[in-house]
mmCIF file of C-alpha atoms in Angstrom:
data_model
loop_
_atom_site.group_PDB
_atom_site.id
_atom_site.type_symbol
_atom_site.label_atom_id
_atom_site.label_comp_id
_atom_site.label_asym_id
_atom_site.label_seq_id
_atom_site.Cartn_x
_atom_site.Cartn_y
_atom_site.Cartn_z
ATOM 1 C CA MET A 16 -101.575 15.867 -49.903
ATOM 2 C CA SER A 17 -101.923 19.171 -51.415
ATOM 3 C CA ALA A 18 -99.475 21.909 -50.850
ATOM 4 C CA SER A 19 -101.992 24.200 -49.188
ATOM 5 C CA ARG A 20 -102.485 21.395 -46.198
ATOM 6 C CA ILE A 21 -99.012 21.229 -45.916
ATOM 7 C CA ASP A 22 -98.514 24.662 -45.430
ATOM 8 C CA GLU A 23 -101.181 24.817 -42.748
ATOM 9 C CA GLN A 24 -99.872 21.936 -40.902
ATOM 10 C CA LYS A 25 -96.455 24.172 -40.772
ATOM 11 C CA LYS A 26 -98.252 27.015 -39.543
ATOM 12 C CA SER A 27 -100.011 24.648 -37.188
ATOM 13 C CA VAL A 28 -96.482 23.078 -35.742
ATOM 14 C CA ALA A 29 -94.863 26.748 -35.665
ATOM 15 C CA ALA A 30 -98.028 27.875 -33.927
ATOM 16 C CA ALA A 31 -97.854 25.168 -30.930
ATOM 17 C CA ALA A 32 -93.900 25.554 -30.816
ATOM 18 C CA ALA A 33 -93.893 29.326 -30.342
ATOM 19 C CA ALA A 34 -97.058 28.836 -27.589
ATOM 20 C CA GLN A 35 -94.776 26.044 -26.125
ATOM 21 C CA GLN A 36 -91.615 28.746 -25.697
ATOM 22 C CA SER A 37 -93.945 31.604 -24.838
ATOM 23 C CA ASP A 38 -95.257 29.516 -22.004
ATOM 24 C CA ASN A 39 -91.536 28.049 -21.041
ATOM 25 C CA ILE A 40 -90.834 31.907 -20.695
ATOM 26 C CA ALA A 41 -93.793 32.597 -18.752
ATOM 27 C CA HIS A 42 -93.094 29.788 -16.197
ATOM 28 C CA ALA A 43 -89.435 31.139 -16.074
ATOM 29 C CA LEU A 44 -90.484 34.950 -15.265
ATOM 30 C CA ALA A 45 -92.893 33.554 -12.877
ATOM 31 C CA GLY A 46 -90.437 31.409 -11.365
ATOM 32 C CA ALA A 47 -87.690 34.315 -10.995
ATOM 33 C CA GLY A 48 -90.244 36.711 -9.433
ATOM 34 C CA GLY A 49 -91.600 34.173 -7.059
ATOM 35 C CA GLY A 50 -87.730 33.601 -6.183
ATOM 36 C CA ILE A 51 -87.346 37.266 -5.644
ATOM 37 C CA LEU A 52 -90.441 37.702 -3.322
ATOM 38 C CA SER A 53 -89.594 34.643 -1.215
ATOM 39 C CA MET A 54 -85.969 35.178 -0.913
ATOM 40 C CA ALA A 55 -86.300 38.912 0.457
ATOM 41 C CA LEU A 56 -88.858 37.856 2.863
ATOM 42 C CA THR A 57 -86.490 35.126 4.364
ATOM 43 C CA TYR A 58 -83.035 36.390 3.736
ATOM 44 C CA PRO A 59 -82.083 37.036 7.503
ATOM 45 C CA LEU A 60 -82.413 33.240 7.902
ATOM 46 C CA VAL A 61 -80.051 33.013 5.004
ATOM 47 C CA THR A 62 -77.556 34.917 6.621
ATOM 48 C CA LEU A 63 -77.697 33.053 10.047
ATOM 49 C CA SER A 64 -77.208 29.891 8.136
ATOM 50 C CA THR A 65 -74.406 30.554 6.258
ATOM 51 C CA ARG A 66 -72.372 32.488 9.198
ATOM 52 C CA ALA A 67 -73.066 29.161 11.332
ATOM 53 C CA GLN A 68 -71.642 26.984 8.500
ATOM 54 C CA VAL A 69 -68.503 28.877 8.087
ATOM 55 C CA GLU A 70 -67.664 30.433 11.323
ATOM 56 C CA SER A 71 -68.037 26.974 13.266
ATOM 57 C CA LYS A 72 -66.654 28.597 16.518
ATOM 58 C CA ARG A 73 -69.844 30.483 16.884
ATOM 59 C CA ALA A 74 -72.318 27.899 15.937
ATOM 60 C CA GLN A 75 -72.886 26.664 19.401
ATOM 61 C CA SER A 76 -74.962 30.010 20.144
ATOM 62 C CA SER A 77 -78.748 29.737 19.718
ATOM 63 C CA THR A 78 -80.323 31.398 16.632
ATOM 64 C CA LEU A 79 -81.384 34.227 19.286
ATOM 65 C CA ASP A 80 -78.201 34.754 20.399
ATOM 66 C CA ALA A 81 -76.698 35.157 16.628
ATOM 67 C CA VAL A 82 -79.383 37.879 15.985
ATOM 68 C CA ARG A 83 -78.245 40.156 18.874
ATOM 69 C CA ARG A 84 -74.556 39.600 17.991
ATOM 70 C CA ILE A 85 -74.725 40.689 14.086
ATOM 71 C CA VAL A 86 -77.523 43.646 15.380
ATOM 72 C CA GLN A 87 -75.020 44.578 17.627
ATOM 73 C CA ARG A 88 -72.137 44.377 15.569
ATOM 74 C CA GLU A 89 -73.493 45.553 12.362
ATOM 75 C CA GLY A 90 -76.923 46.965 12.697
ATOM 76 C CA VAL A 91 -79.849 45.352 11.662
ATOM 77 C CA ALA A 92 -78.546 45.616 8.075
ATOM 78 C CA GLY A 93 -75.871 43.075 8.931
ATOM 79 C CA LEU A 94 -78.811 40.415 8.669
ATOM 80 C CA TYR A 95 -79.373 41.344 4.943
ATOM 81 C CA SER A 96 -75.307 41.415 3.954
ATOM 82 C CA GLY A 97 -75.196 40.528 0.206
ATOM 83 C CA LEU A 98 -79.116 40.754 -0.281
ATOM 84 C CA GLU A 99 -78.332 42.289 -3.289
ATOM 85 C CA SER A 100 -76.380 39.630 -4.996
ATOM 86 C CA ALA A 101 -78.646 37.030 -3.478
ATOM 87 C CA LEU A 102 -81.795 38.659 -5.238
ATOM 88 C CA PHE A 103 -79.813 38.775 -8.404
ATOM 89 C CA GLY A 104 -78.933 35.365 -7.799
ATOM 90 C CA ILE A 105 -82.439 33.629 -7.511
ATOM 91 C CA SER A 106 -83.692 35.579 -10.152
ATOM 92 C CA VAL A 107 -80.994 34.247 -12.579
ATOM 93 C CA THR A 108 -81.261 31.055 -10.618
ATOM 94 C CA ASN A 109 -84.985 30.338 -10.932
ATOM 95 C CA PHE A 110 -85.312 31.831 -14.726
ATOM 96 C CA VAL A 111 -82.914 29.482 -16.076
ATOM 97 C CA TYR A 112 -84.047 26.366 -14.081
ATOM 98 C CA TYR A 113 -87.681 26.800 -14.780
ATOM 99 C CA TYR A 114 -86.989 27.456 -18.083
ATOM 100 C CA TRP A 115 -85.251 24.103 -18.569
ATOM 101 C CA TYR A 116 -87.476 22.143 -16.041
ATOM 102 C CA GLU A 117 -90.643 23.470 -18.435
ATOM 103 C CA TRP A 118 -88.972 22.837 -21.617
ATOM 104 C CA THR A 119 -87.761 19.083 -20.473
ATOM 105 C CA ARG A 120 -91.438 18.779 -19.209
ATOM 106 C CA ALA A 121 -93.171 19.476 -22.360
ATOM 107 C CA ALA A 122 -90.931 17.100 -24.110
ATOM 108 C CA PHE A 123 -92.052 14.358 -21.805
ATOM 109 C CA GLU A 124 -95.291 15.290 -22.232
ATOM 110 C CA LYS A 125 -95.145 15.186 -25.819
ATOM 111 C CA ALA A 126 -93.584 12.059 -25.729
ATOM 112 C CA ALA A 127 -96.307 10.020 -23.766
ATOM 113 C CA VAL A 128 -98.941 11.489 -26.096
ATOM 114 C CA ARG A 129 -96.907 9.788 -28.974
ATOM 115 C CA ALA A 130 -96.578 6.626 -26.719
ATOM 116 C CA GLY A 131 -100.261 6.693 -26.283
ATOM 117 C CA ARG A 132 -99.770 6.790 -22.666
ATOM 118 C CA ALA A 133 -103.370 7.002 -20.568
ATOM 119 C CA SER A 134 -102.083 10.203 -18.813
ATOM 120 C CA LYS A 135 -99.263 12.882 -19.946
ATOM 121 C CA LYS A 136 -98.265 13.704 -16.395
ATOM 122 C CA LEU A 137 -94.663 13.072 -15.360
ATOM 123 C CA THR A 138 -93.814 9.920 -13.685
ATOM 124 C CA THR A 139 -91.450 10.130 -10.581
ATOM 125 C CA VAL A 140 -88.169 9.124 -12.904
ATOM 126 C CA GLU A 141 -89.348 11.685 -15.342
ATOM 127 C CA SER A 142 -89.798 14.546 -12.770
ATOM 128 C CA MET A 143 -86.188 13.602 -11.778
ATOM 129 C CA ILE A 144 -84.594 13.488 -15.272
ATOM 130 C CA ALA A 145 -86.286 16.966 -15.750
ATOM 131 C CA GLY A 146 -84.439 18.238 -12.574
ATOM 132 C CA ALA A 147 -81.029 17.097 -12.976
ATOM 133 C CA ILE A 148 -81.133 18.708 -16.523
ATOM 134 C CA ALA A 149 -82.459 22.159 -15.342
ATOM 135 C CA GLY A 150 -80.435 21.743 -12.151
ATOM 136 C CA SER A 151 -76.922 20.893 -13.733
ATOM 137 C CA ALA A 152 -77.685 24.039 -16.327
ATOM 138 C CA THR A 153 -78.863 26.253 -13.606
ATOM 139 C CA VAL A 154 -75.267 25.239 -11.468
ATOM 140 C CA LEU A 155 -72.701 25.829 -14.504
ATOM 141 C CA ILE A 156 -74.554 29.363 -14.970
ATOM 142 C CA THR A 157 -74.954 30.732 -11.697
ATOM 143 C CA ASN A 158 -72.183 29.428 -9.449
ATOM 144 C CA PRO A 159 -70.227 32.613 -9.324
ATOM 145 C CA ILE A 160 -72.905 34.655 -8.505
ATOM 146 C CA TRP A 161 -73.296 32.140 -5.227
ATOM 147 C CA VAL A 162 -69.859 32.557 -4.506
ATOM 148 C CA ILE A 163 -70.049 36.207 -4.159
ATOM 149 C CA ASN A 164 -73.098 35.776 -2.078
ATOM 150 C CA THR A 165 -71.524 33.611 0.092
ATOM 151 C CA ARG A 166 -68.369 35.606 0.612
ATOM 152 C CA MET A 167 -70.547 38.834 1.330
ATOM 153 C CA THR A 168 -72.719 37.260 3.364
ATOM 154 C CA ALA A 169 -69.759 35.380 5.722
ATOM 155 C CA CYS A 170 -68.221 38.976 5.871
ATOM 156 C CA LYS A 171 -67.343 39.959 9.451
ATOM 157 C CA SER A 172 -67.651 43.787 10.542
ATOM 158 C CA GLU A 173 -63.837 44.923 11.893
ATOM 159 C CA SER A 174 -65.355 46.095 15.223
ATOM 160 C CA ASP A 175 -65.954 42.314 16.245
ATOM 161 C CA GLU A 176 -62.181 41.398 16.394
ATOM 162 C CA GLN A 177 -60.516 44.370 17.212
ATOM 163 C CA GLY A 178 -63.241 46.308 19.526
ATOM 164 C CA LEU A 179 -62.507 46.415 22.997
ATOM 165 C CA PRO A 180 -64.969 46.164 25.659
ATOM 166 C CA GLY A 181 -66.870 49.374 26.403
ATOM 167 C CA GLY A 182 -64.877 50.811 23.836
ATOM 168 C CA GLN A 183 -66.530 51.709 19.953
ATOM 169 C CA ALA A 184 -64.778 49.558 17.410
ATOM 170 C CA LYS A 185 -64.347 51.671 13.946
ATOM 171 C CA LYS A 186 -66.459 49.965 11.335
ATOM 172 C CA LYS A 187 -65.327 49.296 7.588
ATOM 173 C CA ALA A 188 -67.500 50.373 5.059
ATOM 174 C CA ARG A 189 -69.608 47.363 4.173
ATOM 175 C CA PRO A 190 -68.118 45.829 0.264
ATOM 176 C CA SER A 191 -70.623 45.799 -2.543
ATOM 177 C CA THR A 192 -71.539 43.309 -4.960
ATOM 178 C CA ILE A 193 -69.213 44.732 -7.700
ATOM 179 C CA SER A 194 -66.180 45.334 -5.505
ATOM 180 C CA THR A 195 -66.213 41.889 -4.136
ATOM 181 C CA LEU A 196 -66.461 40.318 -7.577
ATOM 182 C CA ILE A 197 -63.090 42.757 -8.304
ATOM 183 C CA GLU A 198 -61.565 42.116 -5.221
ATOM 184 C CA LEU A 199 -62.044 38.343 -5.736
ATOM 185 C CA LEU A 200 -60.643 38.309 -9.559
ATOM 186 C CA ARG A 201 -57.589 40.674 -8.384
ATOM 187 C CA GLN A 202 -56.627 37.849 -5.295
ATOM 188 C CA GLU A 203 -57.501 34.563 -7.067
ATOM 189 C CA GLY A 204 -58.540 34.837 -10.742
ATOM 190 C CA PRO A 205 -61.806 33.711 -12.291
ATOM 191 C CA LYS A 206 -61.206 29.902 -11.035
ATOM 192 C CA ALA A 207 -62.263 31.177 -7.789
ATOM 193 C CA LEU A 208 -65.680 32.108 -9.130
ATOM 194 C CA PHE A 209 -65.950 28.270 -9.452
ATOM 195 C CA ALA A 210 -65.047 26.940 -6.155
ATOM 196 C CA GLY A 211 -67.567 24.570 -4.928
ATOM 197 C CA VAL A 212 -69.254 23.460 -8.238
ATOM 198 C CA LEU A 213 -68.706 19.984 -7.524
ATOM 199 C CA PRO A 214 -70.784 19.878 -4.473
ATOM 200 C CA ALA A 215 -73.313 22.188 -6.135
ATOM 201 C CA LEU A 216 -73.531 19.569 -8.897
ATOM 202 C CA ILE A 217 -74.167 17.080 -6.109
ATOM 203 C CA LEU A 218 -76.579 18.931 -4.628
ATOM 204 C CA VAL A 219 -78.894 19.072 -7.672
ATOM 205 C CA ILE A 220 -80.179 16.167 -6.056
ATOM 206 C CA ASN A 221 -81.658 18.847 -3.752
ATOM 207 C CA PRO A 222 -84.203 20.367 -6.271
ATOM 208 C CA ILE A 223 -84.440 16.953 -7.875
ATOM 209 C CA LEU A 224 -86.018 15.762 -4.389
ATOM 210 C CA GLN A 225 -87.775 18.717 -3.898
ATOM 211 C CA TYR A 226 -89.671 19.022 -7.159
ATOM 212 C CA SER A 227 -90.070 15.050 -7.388
ATOM 213 C CA ILE A 228 -92.212 15.084 -4.038
ATOM 214 C CA PHE A 229 -93.693 18.378 -5.030
ATOM 215 C CA GLU A 230 -94.988 16.894 -8.571
ATOM 216 C CA GLN A 231 -96.041 13.650 -7.121
ATOM 217 C CA LEU A 232 -97.810 15.205 -4.332
ATOM 218 C CA LYS A 233 -99.649 17.708 -6.825
ATOM 219 C CA ASN A 234 -100.379 15.008 -8.795
ATOM 220 C CA ILE A 235 -102.202 13.228 -6.279
ATOM 221 C CA VAL A 236 -104.201 16.626 -4.864
ATOM 222 C CA GLU A 237 -104.998 17.182 -8.730
ATOM 223 C CA ARG A 238 -106.782 13.773 -9.106
ATOM 224 C CA ARG A 239 -109.630 15.500 -6.550
ATOM 225 C CA ARG A 240 -109.426 19.025 -7.378
ATOM 226 C CA ARG A 241 -107.572 21.718 -8.798
ATOM 227 C CA VAL A 242 -104.187 22.759 -6.809
ATOM 228 C CA THR A 243 -104.742 26.342 -5.369
ATOM 229 C CA PRO A 244 -101.755 28.544 -4.349
ATOM 230 C CA LYS A 245 -102.441 27.599 -0.936
ATOM 231 C CA ASP A 246 -101.936 23.602 -1.373
ATOM 232 C CA ALA A 247 -98.535 25.025 -3.338
ATOM 233 C CA PHE A 248 -97.700 26.496 -0.387
ATOM 234 C CA TYR A 249 -97.491 23.498 1.883
ATOM 235 C CA LEU A 250 -96.547 20.745 -0.989
ATOM 236 C CA GLY A 251 -93.557 23.215 -1.517
ATOM 237 C CA ALA A 252 -92.736 23.390 2.211
ATOM 238 C CA LEU A 253 -92.753 19.863 2.792
ATOM 239 C CA GLY A 254 -90.920 18.963 -0.474
ATOM 240 C CA LYS A 255 -87.882 21.261 0.617
ATOM 241 C CA ILE A 256 -87.681 20.166 4.078
ATOM 242 C CA MET A 257 -87.380 16.709 2.901
ATOM 243 C CA ALA A 258 -85.004 17.651 0.173
ATOM 244 C CA THR A 259 -82.724 19.734 2.756
ATOM 245 C CA SER A 260 -82.541 17.356 5.359
ATOM 246 C CA ILE A 261 -81.062 14.857 3.307
ATOM 247 C CA THR A 262 -78.483 16.915 1.280
ATOM 248 C CA TYR A 263 -77.544 19.578 4.002
ATOM 249 C CA PRO A 264 -73.801 18.183 4.956
ATOM 250 C CA TYR A 265 -73.029 19.111 1.240
ATOM 251 C CA ILE A 266 -74.508 22.188 1.697
ATOM 252 C CA THR A 267 -72.000 23.010 4.605
ATOM 253 C CA VAL A 268 -69.159 21.782 2.547
ATOM 254 C CA LYS A 269 -69.953 24.072 -0.532
ATOM 255 C CA SER A 270 -70.309 27.136 1.712
ATOM 256 C CA ARG A 271 -67.014 26.456 3.610
ATOM 257 C CA MET A 272 -65.788 26.103 -0.242
ATOM 258 C CA HIS A 273 -66.802 29.707 -1.683
ATOM 259 C CA VAL A 274 -64.509 30.639 1.423
ATOM 260 C CA ALA A 275 -61.950 28.768 1.608
ATOM 261 C CA SER A 276 -59.552 30.808 0.478
ATOM 262 C CA LYS A 277 -59.706 33.090 3.183
ATOM 263 C CA ASP A 278 -60.093 30.728 6.074
ATOM 264 C CA GLY A 279 -57.244 28.654 5.011
ATOM 265 C CA PRO A 280 -55.640 26.405 2.253
ATOM 266 C CA LYS A 281 -58.133 25.108 -0.744
ATOM 267 C CA GLU A 282 -59.415 21.473 -0.312
ATOM 268 C CA SER A 283 -61.089 18.633 -2.285
ATOM 269 C CA LEU A 284 -64.571 17.834 -1.728
ATOM 270 C CA ASN A 285 -63.733 14.698 0.055
ATOM 271 C CA GLY A 286 -61.264 16.456 1.867
ATOM 272 C CA SER A 287 -63.395 19.166 3.376
ATOM 273 C CA LEU A 288 -65.940 16.425 4.434
ATOM 274 C CA LYS A 289 -63.071 14.312 6.163
ATOM 275 C CA ARG A 290 -61.473 17.834 7.604
ATOM 276 C CA ILE A 291 -65.231 18.680 9.432
ATOM 277 C CA ILE A 292 -66.021 15.691 10.498
ATOM 278 C CA GLN A 293 -62.403 15.060 12.139
ATOM 279 C CA GLU A 294 -62.168 18.652 13.805
ATOM 280 C CA GLU A 295 -66.317 19.260 14.987
ATOM 281 C CA GLY A 296 -67.545 15.494 14.348
ATOM 282 C CA VAL A 297 -70.684 14.697 12.432
ATOM 283 C CA VAL A 298 -72.616 17.418 13.982
ATOM 284 C CA GLY A 299 -70.318 19.873 12.024
ATOM 285 C CA LEU A 300 -71.754 18.901 8.808
ATOM 286 C CA TYR A 301 -75.103 20.407 10.420
ATOM 287 C CA ARG A 302 -74.177 23.810 11.820
ATOM 288 C CA GLY A 303 -76.900 26.093 11.052
ATOM 289 C CA ILE A 304 -79.464 23.181 9.911
ATOM 290 C CA ALA A 305 -82.304 25.044 11.927
ATOM 291 C CA PRO A 306 -82.340 28.297 10.103
ATOM 292 C CA LYS A 307 -81.394 26.936 6.894
ATOM 293 C CA VAL A 308 -84.707 24.035 7.289
ATOM 294 C CA THR A 309 -86.997 26.945 8.311
ATOM 295 C CA GLN A 310 -85.727 29.447 5.530
ATOM 296 C CA SER A 311 -85.764 26.802 2.867
ATOM 297 C CA ALA A 312 -89.014 25.526 3.821
ATOM 298 C CA ILE A 313 -90.638 29.063 4.049
ATOM 299 C CA THR A 314 -88.802 30.443 0.770
ATOM 300 C CA ALA A 315 -90.012 27.542 -1.348
ATOM 301 C CA ALA A 316 -93.335 27.460 0.051
ATOM 302 C CA PHE A 317 -93.531 31.383 -0.916
ATOM 303 C CA LEU A 318 -92.271 30.743 -4.097
ATOM 304 C CA PHE A 319 -94.596 27.711 -5.245
ATOM 305 C CA ALA A 320 -97.450 30.383 -3.867
ATOM 306 C CA PHE A 321 -95.724 33.331 -5.531
ATOM 307 C CA LYS A 322 -95.218 31.227 -8.953
ATOM 308 C CA ASP A 323 -98.410 30.026 -9.462
ATOM 309 C CA ILE A 324 -100.127 33.463 -8.816
ATOM 310 C CA LEU A 325 -97.340 35.448 -10.637
ATOM 311 C CA TYR A 326 -97.900 32.482 -13.751
ATOM 312 C CA ASP A 327 -101.587 33.016 -13.834
ATOM 313 C CA MET A 328 -101.673 36.970 -14.233
ATOM 314 C CA MET A 329 -99.316 36.308 -16.902
ATOM 315 C CA VAL A 330 -101.516 34.067 -18.714
ATOM 316 C CA SER A 331 -104.329 36.402 -18.007
ATOM 317 C CA ALA A 332 -102.682 39.199 -19.360
ATOM 318 C CA ARG A 333 -101.291 37.715 -22.383
ATOM 319 C CA GLY A 334 -105.355 36.451 -22.962
ATOM 320 C CA ARG A 335 -106.071 39.920 -23.108
ATOM 321 C CA ALA A 336 -103.380 41.116 -25.076
ATOM 322 C CA ARG A 337 -104.202 38.637 -27.901
ATOM 323 C CA ALA A 338 -108.264 39.793 -27.485
ATOM 324 C CA ILE A 339 -107.414 43.564 -28.018
ATOM 325 C CA LYS A 340 -104.896 42.483 -30.997
ATOM 326 C CA LYS A 341 -108.233 40.468 -32.376
#
């Protein structure tokens, strides 16, 4: 083989690798953008679910009662406690997750081509492995962000405990993300940023189930026609409802562990599970599941729809940029 032929092959391989890297980043950016938009739309439901998980004494009330109580106590802004850290967290989480998921997917697709498989579509097992790799990387990188977010979301106004009937309570200024981080590091040290990381790693099964269900349903639809953002909306919602319903007890435990130092002594994963069951029964593991499943389904639905739209926009913009260069 001539030297020029070898050079051409090297350039071709490098170009393919660069194109794949560009596509991975496009998916990651689209996922981050979709996550921000969907989280902003559904954040009040996050607040309601988190409060129900960590404030068990209040979990018996209805969702509407919880909304009224929060608004009376803290104003409408109370429904958006910790939104800034949540938006930052979801953007980083989705960027990391989609980058690693697409990277793993590309590796499996190349292996399928080399093996001469009829279809390079991911199998259920491959989807689960890709989700496990992406989810584990995401948890380790973003857990500190979600610890801070949970602390801010679960924060209660001073007026709730100190206010007298018929009187006006003196409201305490709501802490910012930075002040919450500084206070946490000062009082508990850097280790506190990784509270709940074990149940979070176990909860990697949530996106594994979600994306595996989504991918397999998407493959079924693709056999008949092109998947539209509307299809992605419904498939994403269905996958998330099933995944969240299965893994919800660990979501509750993770939230409790994030605020454990404020509410009492820290516990192990098994210890926390046993205590919740002993004190509140099995139902205690499902506090706030209604708003959580609703929020998760709506967020996932919007995420998949927005992601597809944003990804198509990026691909179109990239194509126009290449055309201009030529």
